[in-house]
XYZ file of C-alpha atoms in Angstrom:
641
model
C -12.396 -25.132 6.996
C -9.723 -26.579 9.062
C -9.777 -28.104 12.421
C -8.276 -29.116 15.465
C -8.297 -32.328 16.040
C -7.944 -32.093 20.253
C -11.180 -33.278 21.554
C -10.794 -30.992 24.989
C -12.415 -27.666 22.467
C -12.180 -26.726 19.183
C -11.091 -22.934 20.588
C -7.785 -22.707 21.655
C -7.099 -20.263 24.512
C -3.029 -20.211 24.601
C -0.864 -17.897 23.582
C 0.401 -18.152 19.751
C 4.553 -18.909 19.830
C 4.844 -15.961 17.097
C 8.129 -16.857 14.772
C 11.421 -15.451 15.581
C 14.212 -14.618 13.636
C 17.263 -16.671 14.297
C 19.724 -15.220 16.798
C 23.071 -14.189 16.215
C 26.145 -14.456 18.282
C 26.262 -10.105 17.458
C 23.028 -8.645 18.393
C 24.498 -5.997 20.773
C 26.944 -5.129 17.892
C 25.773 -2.866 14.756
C 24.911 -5.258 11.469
C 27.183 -4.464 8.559
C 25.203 -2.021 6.383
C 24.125 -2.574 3.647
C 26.500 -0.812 0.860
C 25.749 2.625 -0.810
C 26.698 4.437 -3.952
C 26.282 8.784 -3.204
C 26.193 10.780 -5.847
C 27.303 14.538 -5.713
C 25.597 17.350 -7.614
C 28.826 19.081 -8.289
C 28.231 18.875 -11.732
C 24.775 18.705 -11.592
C 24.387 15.247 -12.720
C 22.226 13.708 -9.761
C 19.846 16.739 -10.432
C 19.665 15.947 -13.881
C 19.173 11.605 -12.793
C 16.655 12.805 -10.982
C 14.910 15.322 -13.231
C 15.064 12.318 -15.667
C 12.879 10.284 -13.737
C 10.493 12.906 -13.058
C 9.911 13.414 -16.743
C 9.529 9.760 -17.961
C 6.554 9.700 -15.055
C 4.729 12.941 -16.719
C 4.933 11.848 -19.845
C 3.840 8.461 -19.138
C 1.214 9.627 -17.066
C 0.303 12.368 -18.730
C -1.256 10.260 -21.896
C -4.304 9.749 -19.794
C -5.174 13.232 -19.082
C -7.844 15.064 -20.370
C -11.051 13.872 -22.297
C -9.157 12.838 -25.174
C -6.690 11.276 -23.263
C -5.078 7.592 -24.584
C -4.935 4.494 -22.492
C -1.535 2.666 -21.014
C -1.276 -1.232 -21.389
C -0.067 -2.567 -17.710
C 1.894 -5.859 -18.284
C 0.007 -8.283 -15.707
C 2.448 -11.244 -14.759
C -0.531 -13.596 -13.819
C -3.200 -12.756 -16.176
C -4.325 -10.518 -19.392
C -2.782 -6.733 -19.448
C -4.631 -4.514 -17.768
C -5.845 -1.234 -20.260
C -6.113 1.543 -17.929
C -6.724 5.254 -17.792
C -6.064 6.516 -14.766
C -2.880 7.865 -13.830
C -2.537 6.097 -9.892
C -3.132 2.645 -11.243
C -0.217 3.753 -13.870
C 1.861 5.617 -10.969
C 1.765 1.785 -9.117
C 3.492 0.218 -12.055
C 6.541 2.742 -12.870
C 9.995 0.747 -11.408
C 13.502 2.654 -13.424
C 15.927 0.476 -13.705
C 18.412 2.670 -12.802
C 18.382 3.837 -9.132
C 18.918 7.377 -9.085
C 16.093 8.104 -11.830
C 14.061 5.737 -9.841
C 14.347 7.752 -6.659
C 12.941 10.764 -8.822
C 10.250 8.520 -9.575
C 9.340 7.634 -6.178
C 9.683 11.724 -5.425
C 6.866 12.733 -7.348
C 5.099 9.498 -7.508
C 4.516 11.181 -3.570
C 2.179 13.805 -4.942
C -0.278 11.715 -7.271
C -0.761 9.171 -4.620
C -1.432 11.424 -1.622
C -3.757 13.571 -4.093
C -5.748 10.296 -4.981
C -5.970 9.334 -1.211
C -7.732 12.731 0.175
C -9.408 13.783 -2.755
C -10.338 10.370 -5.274
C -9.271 11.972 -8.389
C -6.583 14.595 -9.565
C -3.356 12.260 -9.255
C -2.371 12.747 -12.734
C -2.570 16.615 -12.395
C -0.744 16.780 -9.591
C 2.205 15.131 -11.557
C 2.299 17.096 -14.332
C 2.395 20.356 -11.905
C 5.192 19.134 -10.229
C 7.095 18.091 -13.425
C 6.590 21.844 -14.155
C 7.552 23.275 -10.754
C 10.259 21.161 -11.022
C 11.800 21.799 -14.384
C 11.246 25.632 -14.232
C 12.966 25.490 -10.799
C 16.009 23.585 -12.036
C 16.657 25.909 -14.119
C 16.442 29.207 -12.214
C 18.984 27.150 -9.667
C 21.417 25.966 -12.582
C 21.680 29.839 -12.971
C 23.273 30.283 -9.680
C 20.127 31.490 -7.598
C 19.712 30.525 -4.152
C 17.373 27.341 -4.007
C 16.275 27.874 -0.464
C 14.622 31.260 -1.240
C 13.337 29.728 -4.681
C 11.756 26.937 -2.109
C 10.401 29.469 0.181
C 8.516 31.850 -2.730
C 6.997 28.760 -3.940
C 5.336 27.356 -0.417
C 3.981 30.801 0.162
C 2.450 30.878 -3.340
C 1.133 27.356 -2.920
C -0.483 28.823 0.715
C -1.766 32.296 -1.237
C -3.261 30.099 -4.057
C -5.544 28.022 -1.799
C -6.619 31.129 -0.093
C -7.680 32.318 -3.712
C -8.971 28.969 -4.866
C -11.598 29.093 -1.518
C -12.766 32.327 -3.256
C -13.273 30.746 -6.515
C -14.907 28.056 -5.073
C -18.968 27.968 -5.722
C -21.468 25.328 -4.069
C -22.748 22.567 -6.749
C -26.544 21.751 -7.461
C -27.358 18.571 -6.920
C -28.267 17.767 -11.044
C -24.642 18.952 -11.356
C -23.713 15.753 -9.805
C -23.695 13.678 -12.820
C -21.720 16.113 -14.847
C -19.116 16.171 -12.800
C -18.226 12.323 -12.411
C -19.032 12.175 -16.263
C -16.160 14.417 -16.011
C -13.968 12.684 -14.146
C -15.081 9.280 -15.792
C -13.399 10.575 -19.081
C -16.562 12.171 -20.564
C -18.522 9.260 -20.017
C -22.237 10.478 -19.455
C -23.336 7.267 -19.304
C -21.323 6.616 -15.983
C -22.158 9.853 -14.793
C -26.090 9.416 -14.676
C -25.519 5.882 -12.898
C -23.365 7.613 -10.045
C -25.917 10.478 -9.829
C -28.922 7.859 -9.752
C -27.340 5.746 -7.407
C -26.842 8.952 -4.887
C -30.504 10.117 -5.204
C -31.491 6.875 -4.229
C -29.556 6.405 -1.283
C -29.608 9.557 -0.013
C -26.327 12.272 0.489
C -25.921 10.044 3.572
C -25.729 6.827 1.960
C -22.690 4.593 0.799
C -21.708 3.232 -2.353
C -20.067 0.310 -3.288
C -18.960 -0.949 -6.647
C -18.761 -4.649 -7.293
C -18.138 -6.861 -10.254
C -20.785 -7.983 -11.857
C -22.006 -11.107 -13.422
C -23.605 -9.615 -16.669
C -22.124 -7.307 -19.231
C -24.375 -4.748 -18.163
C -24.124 -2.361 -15.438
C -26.620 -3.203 -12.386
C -27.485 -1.038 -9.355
C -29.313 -2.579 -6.086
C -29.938 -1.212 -3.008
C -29.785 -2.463 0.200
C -29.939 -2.202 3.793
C -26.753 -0.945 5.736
C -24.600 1.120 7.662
C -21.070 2.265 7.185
C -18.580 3.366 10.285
C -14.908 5.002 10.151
C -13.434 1.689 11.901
C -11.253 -1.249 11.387
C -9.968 -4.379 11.943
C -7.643 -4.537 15.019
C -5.058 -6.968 13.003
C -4.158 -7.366 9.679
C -4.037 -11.228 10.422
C -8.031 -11.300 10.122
C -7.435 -10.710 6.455
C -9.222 -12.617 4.666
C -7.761 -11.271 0.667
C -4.466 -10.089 0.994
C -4.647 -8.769 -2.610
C -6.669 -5.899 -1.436
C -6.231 -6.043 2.154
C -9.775 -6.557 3.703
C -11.760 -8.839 5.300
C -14.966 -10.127 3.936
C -17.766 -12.460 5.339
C -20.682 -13.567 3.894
C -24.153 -14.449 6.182
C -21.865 -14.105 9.208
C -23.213 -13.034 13.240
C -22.276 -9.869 15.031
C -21.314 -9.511 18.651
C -21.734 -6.074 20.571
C -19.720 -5.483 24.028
C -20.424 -2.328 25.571
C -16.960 -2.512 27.418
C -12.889 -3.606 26.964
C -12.953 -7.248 26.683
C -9.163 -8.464 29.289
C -9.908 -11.872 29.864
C -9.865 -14.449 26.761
C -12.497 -16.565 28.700
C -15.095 -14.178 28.423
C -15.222 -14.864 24.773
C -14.748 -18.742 25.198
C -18.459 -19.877 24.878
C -18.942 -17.576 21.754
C -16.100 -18.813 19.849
C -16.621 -22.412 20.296
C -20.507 -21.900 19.507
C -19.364 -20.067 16.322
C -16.572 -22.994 15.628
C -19.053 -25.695 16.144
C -22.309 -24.423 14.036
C -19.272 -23.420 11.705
C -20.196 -19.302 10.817
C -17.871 -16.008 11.037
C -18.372 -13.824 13.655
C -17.739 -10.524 13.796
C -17.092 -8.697 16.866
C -17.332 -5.253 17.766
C -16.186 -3.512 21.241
C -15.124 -0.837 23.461
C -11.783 -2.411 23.596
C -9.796 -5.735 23.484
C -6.168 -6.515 25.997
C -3.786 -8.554 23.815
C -4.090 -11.205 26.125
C -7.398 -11.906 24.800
C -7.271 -10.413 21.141
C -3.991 -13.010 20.889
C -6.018 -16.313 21.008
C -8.884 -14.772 18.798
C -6.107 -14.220 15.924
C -4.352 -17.868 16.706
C -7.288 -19.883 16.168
C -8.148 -17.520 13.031
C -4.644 -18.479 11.720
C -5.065 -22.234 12.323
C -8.333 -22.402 10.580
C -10.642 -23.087 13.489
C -12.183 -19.917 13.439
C -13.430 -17.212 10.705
C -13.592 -13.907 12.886
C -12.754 -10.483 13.372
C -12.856 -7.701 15.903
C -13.819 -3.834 15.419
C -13.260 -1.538 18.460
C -16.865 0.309 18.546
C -17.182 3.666 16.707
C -17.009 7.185 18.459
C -16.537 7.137 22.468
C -18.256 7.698 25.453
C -22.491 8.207 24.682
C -22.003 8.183 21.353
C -20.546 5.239 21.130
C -23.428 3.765 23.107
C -25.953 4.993 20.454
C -23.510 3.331 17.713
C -23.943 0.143 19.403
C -27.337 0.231 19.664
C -28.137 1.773 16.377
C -25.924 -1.211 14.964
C -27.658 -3.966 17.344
C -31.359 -2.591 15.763
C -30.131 -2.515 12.140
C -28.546 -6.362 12.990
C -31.416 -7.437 15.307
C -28.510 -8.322 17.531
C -28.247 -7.542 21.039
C -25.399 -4.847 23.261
C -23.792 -6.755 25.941
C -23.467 -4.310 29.049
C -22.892 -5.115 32.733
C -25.566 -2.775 33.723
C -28.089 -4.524 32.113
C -27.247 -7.166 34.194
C -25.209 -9.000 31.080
C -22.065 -11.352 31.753
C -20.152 -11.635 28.815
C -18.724 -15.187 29.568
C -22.046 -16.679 30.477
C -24.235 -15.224 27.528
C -24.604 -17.486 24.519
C -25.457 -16.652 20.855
C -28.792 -15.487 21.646
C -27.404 -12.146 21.602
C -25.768 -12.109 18.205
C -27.221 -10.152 15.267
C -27.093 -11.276 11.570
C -25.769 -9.601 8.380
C -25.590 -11.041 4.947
C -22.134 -9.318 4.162
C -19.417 -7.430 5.469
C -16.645 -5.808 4.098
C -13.445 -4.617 6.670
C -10.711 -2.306 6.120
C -7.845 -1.001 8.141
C -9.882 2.164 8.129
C -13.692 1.851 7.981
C -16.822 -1.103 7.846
C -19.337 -2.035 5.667
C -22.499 -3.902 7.065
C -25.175 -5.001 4.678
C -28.350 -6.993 6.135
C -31.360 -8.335 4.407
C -33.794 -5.732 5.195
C -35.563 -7.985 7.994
C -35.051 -5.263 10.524
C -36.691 -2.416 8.766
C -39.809 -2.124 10.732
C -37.532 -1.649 13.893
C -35.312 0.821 12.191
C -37.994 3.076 10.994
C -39.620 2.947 14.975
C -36.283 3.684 16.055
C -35.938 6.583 13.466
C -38.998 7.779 14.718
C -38.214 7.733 18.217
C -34.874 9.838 17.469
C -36.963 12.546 15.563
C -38.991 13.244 18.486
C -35.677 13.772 20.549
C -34.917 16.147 17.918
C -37.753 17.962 18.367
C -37.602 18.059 22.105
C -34.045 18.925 22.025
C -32.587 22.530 22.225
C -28.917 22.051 22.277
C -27.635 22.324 18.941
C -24.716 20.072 19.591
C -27.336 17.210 20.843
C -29.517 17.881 18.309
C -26.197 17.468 15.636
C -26.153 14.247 16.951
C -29.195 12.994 16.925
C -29.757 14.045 13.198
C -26.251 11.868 12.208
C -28.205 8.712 14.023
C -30.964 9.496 11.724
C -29.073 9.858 8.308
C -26.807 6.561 9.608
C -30.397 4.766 10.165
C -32.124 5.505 7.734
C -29.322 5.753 4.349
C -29.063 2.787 2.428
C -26.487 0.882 0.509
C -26.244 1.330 -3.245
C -23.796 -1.367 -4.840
C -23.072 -0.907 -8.637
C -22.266 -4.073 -10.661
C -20.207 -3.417 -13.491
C -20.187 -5.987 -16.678
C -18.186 -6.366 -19.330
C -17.674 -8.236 -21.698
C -13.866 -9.277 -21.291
C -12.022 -9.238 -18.030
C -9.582 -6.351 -19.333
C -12.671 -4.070 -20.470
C -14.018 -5.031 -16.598
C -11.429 -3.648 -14.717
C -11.168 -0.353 -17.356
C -14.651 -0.002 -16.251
C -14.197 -0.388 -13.076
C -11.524 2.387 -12.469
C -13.565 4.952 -14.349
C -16.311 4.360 -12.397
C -14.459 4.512 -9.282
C -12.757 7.839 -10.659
C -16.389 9.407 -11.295
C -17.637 8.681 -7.816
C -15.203 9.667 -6.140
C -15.097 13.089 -7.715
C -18.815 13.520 -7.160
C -18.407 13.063 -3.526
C -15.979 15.197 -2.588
C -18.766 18.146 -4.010
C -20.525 20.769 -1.205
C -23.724 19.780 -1.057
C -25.101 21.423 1.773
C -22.110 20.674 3.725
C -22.597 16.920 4.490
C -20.534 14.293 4.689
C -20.002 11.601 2.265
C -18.547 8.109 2.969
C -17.795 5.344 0.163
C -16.543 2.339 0.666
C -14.736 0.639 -2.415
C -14.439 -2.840 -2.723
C -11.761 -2.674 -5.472
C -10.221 0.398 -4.389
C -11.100 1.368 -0.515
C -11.054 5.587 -0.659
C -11.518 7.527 2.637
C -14.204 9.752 3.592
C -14.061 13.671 1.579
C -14.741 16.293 2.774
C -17.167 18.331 0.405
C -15.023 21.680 -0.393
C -17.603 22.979 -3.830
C -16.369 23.207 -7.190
C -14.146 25.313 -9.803
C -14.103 25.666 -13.609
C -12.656 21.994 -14.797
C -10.255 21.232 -18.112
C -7.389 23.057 -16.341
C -8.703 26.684 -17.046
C -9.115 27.136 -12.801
C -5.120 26.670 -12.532
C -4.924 29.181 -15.450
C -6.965 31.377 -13.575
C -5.179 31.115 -10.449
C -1.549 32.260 -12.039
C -3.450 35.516 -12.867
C -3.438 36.024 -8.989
C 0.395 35.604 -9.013
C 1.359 38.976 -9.712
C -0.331 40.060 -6.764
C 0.898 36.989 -4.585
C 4.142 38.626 -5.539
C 4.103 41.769 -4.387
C 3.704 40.261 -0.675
C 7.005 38.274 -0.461
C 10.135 39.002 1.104
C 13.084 39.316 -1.681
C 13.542 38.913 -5.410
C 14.314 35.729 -5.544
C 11.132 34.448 -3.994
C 9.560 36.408 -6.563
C 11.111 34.193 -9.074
C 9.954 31.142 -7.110
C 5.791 32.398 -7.134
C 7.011 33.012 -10.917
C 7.612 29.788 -11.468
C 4.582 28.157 -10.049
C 2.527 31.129 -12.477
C 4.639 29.485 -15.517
C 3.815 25.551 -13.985
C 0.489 26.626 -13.526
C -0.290 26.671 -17.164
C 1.159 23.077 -17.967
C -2.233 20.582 -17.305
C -3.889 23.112 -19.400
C -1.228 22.947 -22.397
C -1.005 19.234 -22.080
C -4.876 18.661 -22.594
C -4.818 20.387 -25.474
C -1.688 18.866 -26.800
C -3.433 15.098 -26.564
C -6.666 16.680 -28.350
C -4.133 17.505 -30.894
C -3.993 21.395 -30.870
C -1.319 23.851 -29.865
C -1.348 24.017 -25.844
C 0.909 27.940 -25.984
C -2.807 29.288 -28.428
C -5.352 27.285 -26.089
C -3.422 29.321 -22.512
C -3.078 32.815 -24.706
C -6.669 32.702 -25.520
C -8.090 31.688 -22.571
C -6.616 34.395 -20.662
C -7.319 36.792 -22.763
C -11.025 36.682 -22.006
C -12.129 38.013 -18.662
C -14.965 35.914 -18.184
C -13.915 32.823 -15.519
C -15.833 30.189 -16.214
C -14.283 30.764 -19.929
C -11.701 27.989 -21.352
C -11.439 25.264 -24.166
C -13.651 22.288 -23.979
C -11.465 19.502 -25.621
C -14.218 16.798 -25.979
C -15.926 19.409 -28.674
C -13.191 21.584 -30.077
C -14.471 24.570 -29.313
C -14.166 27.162 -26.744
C -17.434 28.116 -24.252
C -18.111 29.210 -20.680
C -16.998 25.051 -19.328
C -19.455 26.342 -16.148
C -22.808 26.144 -17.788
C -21.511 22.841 -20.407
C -20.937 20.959 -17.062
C -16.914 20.796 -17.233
C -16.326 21.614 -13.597
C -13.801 20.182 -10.897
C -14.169 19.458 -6.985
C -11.975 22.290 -5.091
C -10.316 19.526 -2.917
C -8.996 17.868 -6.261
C -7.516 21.321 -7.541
C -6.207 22.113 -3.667
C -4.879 19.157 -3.234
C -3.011 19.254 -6.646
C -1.384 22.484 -5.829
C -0.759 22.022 -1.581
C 1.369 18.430 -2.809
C 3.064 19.800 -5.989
C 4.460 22.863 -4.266
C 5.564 20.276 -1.330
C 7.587 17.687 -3.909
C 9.263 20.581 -5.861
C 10.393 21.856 -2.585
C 11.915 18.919 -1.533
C 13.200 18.152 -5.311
C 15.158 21.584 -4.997
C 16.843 21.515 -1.395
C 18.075 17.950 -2.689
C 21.537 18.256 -3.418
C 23.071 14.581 -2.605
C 21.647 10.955 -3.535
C 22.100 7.910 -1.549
C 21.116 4.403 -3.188
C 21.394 1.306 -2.454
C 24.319 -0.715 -4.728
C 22.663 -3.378 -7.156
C 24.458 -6.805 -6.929
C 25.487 -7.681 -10.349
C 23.746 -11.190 -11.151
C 25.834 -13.958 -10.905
C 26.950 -14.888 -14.965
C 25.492 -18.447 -15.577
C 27.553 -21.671 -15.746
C 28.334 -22.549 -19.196
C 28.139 -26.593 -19.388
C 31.009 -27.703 -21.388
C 30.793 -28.467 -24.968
C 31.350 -31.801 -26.030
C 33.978 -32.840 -28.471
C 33.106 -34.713 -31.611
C 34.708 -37.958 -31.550
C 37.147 -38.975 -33.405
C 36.674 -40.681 -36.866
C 38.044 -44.455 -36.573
C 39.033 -46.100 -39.661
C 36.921 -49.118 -40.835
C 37.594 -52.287 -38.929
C 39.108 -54.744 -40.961
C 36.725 -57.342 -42.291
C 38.760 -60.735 -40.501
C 41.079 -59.894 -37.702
C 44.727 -61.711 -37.700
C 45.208 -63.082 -34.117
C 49.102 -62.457 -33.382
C 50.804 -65.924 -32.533
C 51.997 -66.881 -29.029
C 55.193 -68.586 -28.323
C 55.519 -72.147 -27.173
C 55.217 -72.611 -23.195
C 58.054 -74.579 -23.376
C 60.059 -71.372 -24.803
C 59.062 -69.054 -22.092
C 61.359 -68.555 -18.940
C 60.074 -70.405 -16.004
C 58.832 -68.226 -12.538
C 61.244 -69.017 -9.680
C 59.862 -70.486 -7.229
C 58.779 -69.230 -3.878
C 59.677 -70.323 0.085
C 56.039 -71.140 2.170
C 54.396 -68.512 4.283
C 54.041 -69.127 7.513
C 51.631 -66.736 9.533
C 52.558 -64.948 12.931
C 50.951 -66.662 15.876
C 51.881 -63.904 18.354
C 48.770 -61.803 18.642
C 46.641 -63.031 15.878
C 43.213 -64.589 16.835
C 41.705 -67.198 14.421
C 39.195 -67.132 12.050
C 35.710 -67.360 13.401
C 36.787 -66.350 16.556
C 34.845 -63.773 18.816
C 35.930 -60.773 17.714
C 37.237 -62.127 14.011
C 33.810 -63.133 12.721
């Protein structure tokens, strides 16, 4: 760690001269643009650029999906490639050379990431659904039909659909757990029963983080810790810009029950935590710039490893954070009506935690398990509040104080035995649990925190029939979704989402290696819905009771962002895109000439005579020079030396 050498502090209280860009003599003025090529669809040829890039995505993606889906090879510029099978990490790495495909990338590249970020899991099947709203909807429009109404029939399918998925939905039992982030983990059972055994041990409260491990086994350990939906004010407290958190090790915790304005109030803490040389993290009702500014400075410099959280929820409850966080810590809440000065208390106060892990969005506290006799009084305490309680709403929050006390911390180490089979690991295992949380299971809700791959909070919506057979079902409820719209040609538009519906079915069976058209005609031919084709065992069986089942959000998700991109994809009838400067053609360095082939010197040389002095004309001869003596100084003068 670096310091500052001033021997006044080693906190720095000033304001941080932030870098500026250079002014220009034209600031009022507009800049010169940067220059744009537009392509027309008059032809139809930026529909077709586009529809270009969209397919090259499917198809790449769309090796990955199912249980006997293939990997992709990521080229990795600073390391070994990366061997992955999940369709985000493969949406990251897709860059078209040219510019108009590439914008038909980034299009539908829209749907698979927003997927991934509500729901963990389902980014690959939203891309292949919007490849097929897409295609079947170029096509209908190349006919001459009106794409606004084609638009409109497919956004009120998409909104009839979810309505009919709800139905469909069912709640999960809680062995049904592992089966489902086998599922999601490509069939791998053996992932699946460490997700499901790390839940049951920390509770449907607790949080789960996945690490990498020092073995080439899989380890899980549990731990004390909370988790909270808050994060750090400034991304300059990042501590690994790679992944965009910070993370301390055996640092101290501050608690402020009120807005920090005045950088001196934090003065004494800082230079105690600069001087006995730990991280501090601090956590408060609020922070003016004035003082957040010289916090981040000194951070920057290299004085000072810190951080600061405004405190979870507001008003009470963010009173009962503080002091649920200050028990779990042993630390203790700063508040002015305990009679507590901020700038005159000293690190007597602070609590302790042996790691924590800071997003933009949430934070991860694990301790040592030192303060478990106090959290288990203080759980008891808030049980007989419970009990003496008749409000529902107070009694609501007095049960989430409980499940935040009292849930632990389950961190799974994955090993490997190369660095390439690590990370594979890793993403399947990330895949799997975040498919098994976003499950109804009695209507809680789950938290994880990732440390490769930070996913928010889900929502727990129940689950549907997996291996694609739940879309198949759902474009049986077309024909009826039909009847309800407005004109014929937003028929056609719900008719094309009933024809897109049926491509992640058709392509799962395609990369098991049987015909996708036989797999659709025979499942829907049988009335039974938990019916469909299990591609891990060639055969066909109610996928209900054999554990192939998917989380609701994941299918609602798939269909709410497929139906948006296609939408978009259709009303697009101009391109704009930026004009690639042509690389400058390298300098050739001139060849060099052989050189020329001399004859062979002669072996004695014949020195050519010179005539007689006496013979050669004599030099006239010159007048003397005589030098000026008007205004020339002599030599070694004072001004000629």
């Amino acid at each position: 760690m670096a310091y500052s050498p001033t021997p006044i502090s080693a906190v720095s209280s000033t304001n941080p001269i932030l870098p500026k860009r250079p002014s220009s003599p034209f600031t009022t003025a507009n800049p010169k643009g940067i220059p744009k090529d537009l392509y027309f669809n008059h032809d139809g040829s930026a529909t077709k650029k586009l529809l270009a890039g969209v397919s090259m995505v499917a198809e790449l993606v769309g090796v990955t999906l199912g249980p006997k889906g293939r990997n992709v090879v990521l080229q990795n510029k600073y390391g070994p490639p990366k061997i992955v099978n999940d369709g985000e990490t493969v949406l990251k790495e897709i860059e078209l050379e040219d510019s108009v495909e590439n914008v038909g990338v980034k299009l539908v590249r829209q749907a698979g990431a927003k997927t991934n970020d509500l729901a963990g899991d389902g980014s690959t099947t939203a891309v292949i659904l919007a490849h097929g709203l897409i295609t079947e909807g170029v096509k209908v429009t190349a006919a001459g039909m009106n794409p606004i109404q084609i638009a409109r029939g497919i956004e009120k399918t998409a909104v009839a659909l979810v309505s009919e998925l709800k139905l469909m939905s069912r709640e999960i039992e809680d062995h049904e757990l592992a089966d489902v982030a086998a599922v999601s983990a490509g069939n791998d059972y053996t992932v699946g029963n460490m997700i499901y055994s790390a839940l049951c041990q920390v509770g449907k409260k607790g949080v789960v983080s996945i690490e990498k491990g020092k073995s080439t086994d899989n380890t899980l350990q549990v731990v004390e810790g909370m988790q909270f939906d808050r994060g750090y004010l400034s991304p300059y407290f990042v501590t690994d810009r790679q992944k965009m958190i910070v993370e301390f090790q055996e640092c101290k915790l501050l608690l402020v029950d009120k807005i920090i304005t005045h950088p001196e109030e934090l003065f004494k803490i800082l230079d105690n935590a600069v001087k006995e040389k730990y991280a501090i993290v601090i956590v408060a009702e609020g922070i003016a710039q004035e003082a957040l500014t010289p916090v981040i400075r000194n951070k920057l410099r290299g004085a000072l490893k810190a951080v600061v959280i405004k405190a979870p929820a507001f008003g009470e409850r963010k009173s009962h954070y503080l002091d649920d966080i200050a028990i779990l810590t042993g630390a203790t809440v700063v508040r002015e009506e305990m009679g507590m000065i901020l700038h005159k208390t000293g690190p007597e106060v602070l609590g302790t935690a042996t790691k924590v892990v800071i997003t933009k969005d949430t934070t991860l506290i694990v301790t040592d398990g030192s303060t478990r006799e106090a959290v288990n009084k203080r759980v008891s305490q808030i049980q007989r509040l419970v009990e003496n309680t008749k409000e529902e709403f107070q009694k609501k929050i007095l049960n989430e104080r409980i499940g935040r006390l009292s849930g632990g911390i389950a961190i799974l180490q994955v090993g490997a035995q190369t660095q390439v089979e690590l990370k594979d690991k890793q993403l399947r295992i990330e895949d799997a649990l975040n498919a098994s949380k976003n499950l109804n299971v009695n209507r809680y809700w789950l938290t994880l925190i990732l440390t490769w791959n930070i996913i928010k909070a889900a929502i727990e919506e129940g689950v549907v029939v997996g291996g694609g057979c739940c879309l198949l079902r759902l474009s049986k409820k077309v024909d009826a979704i039909k009847e309800l719209l407005d004109n014929e040609e937003q028929k056609i538009g719900a008719e094309i989402f009933k024809k897109a519906l049926s491509y992640p079915a058709k392509l799962i069976a395609k990369n098991a290696g049987v015909n996708g058209s036989v797999v659709v005609e025979k499942v829907l031919s049988n009335a039974n819905m938990g019916y469909g084709y299990n591609a891990a065992r060639d055969c066909y069986e109610d996928l209900m009771k054999a554990g192939i089942m998917d989380p609701s959000k994941v299918v609602r998700c798939c269909l709410e962002h497929a139906a948006s991109v296609a939408k978009t994809f259709l009303l697009s009838d101009a391109v704009v895109v930026e004009i690639k400067e042509s690389n400058p053609i390298p300098r050739r360095m001139p060849r060099r000439r052989p050189k020329p082939h001399l004859p062979p010197m002669p072996q004695t040389l014949q020195t050519p005579q010179m005539p007689p002095m006496s013979s050669m004309p004599s030099m006239p001869s010159m007048p003397p020079m005589s030098m000026p003596t008007s205004g020339a100084r002599a030599f070694g003068s004072k001004y000629g030396r």
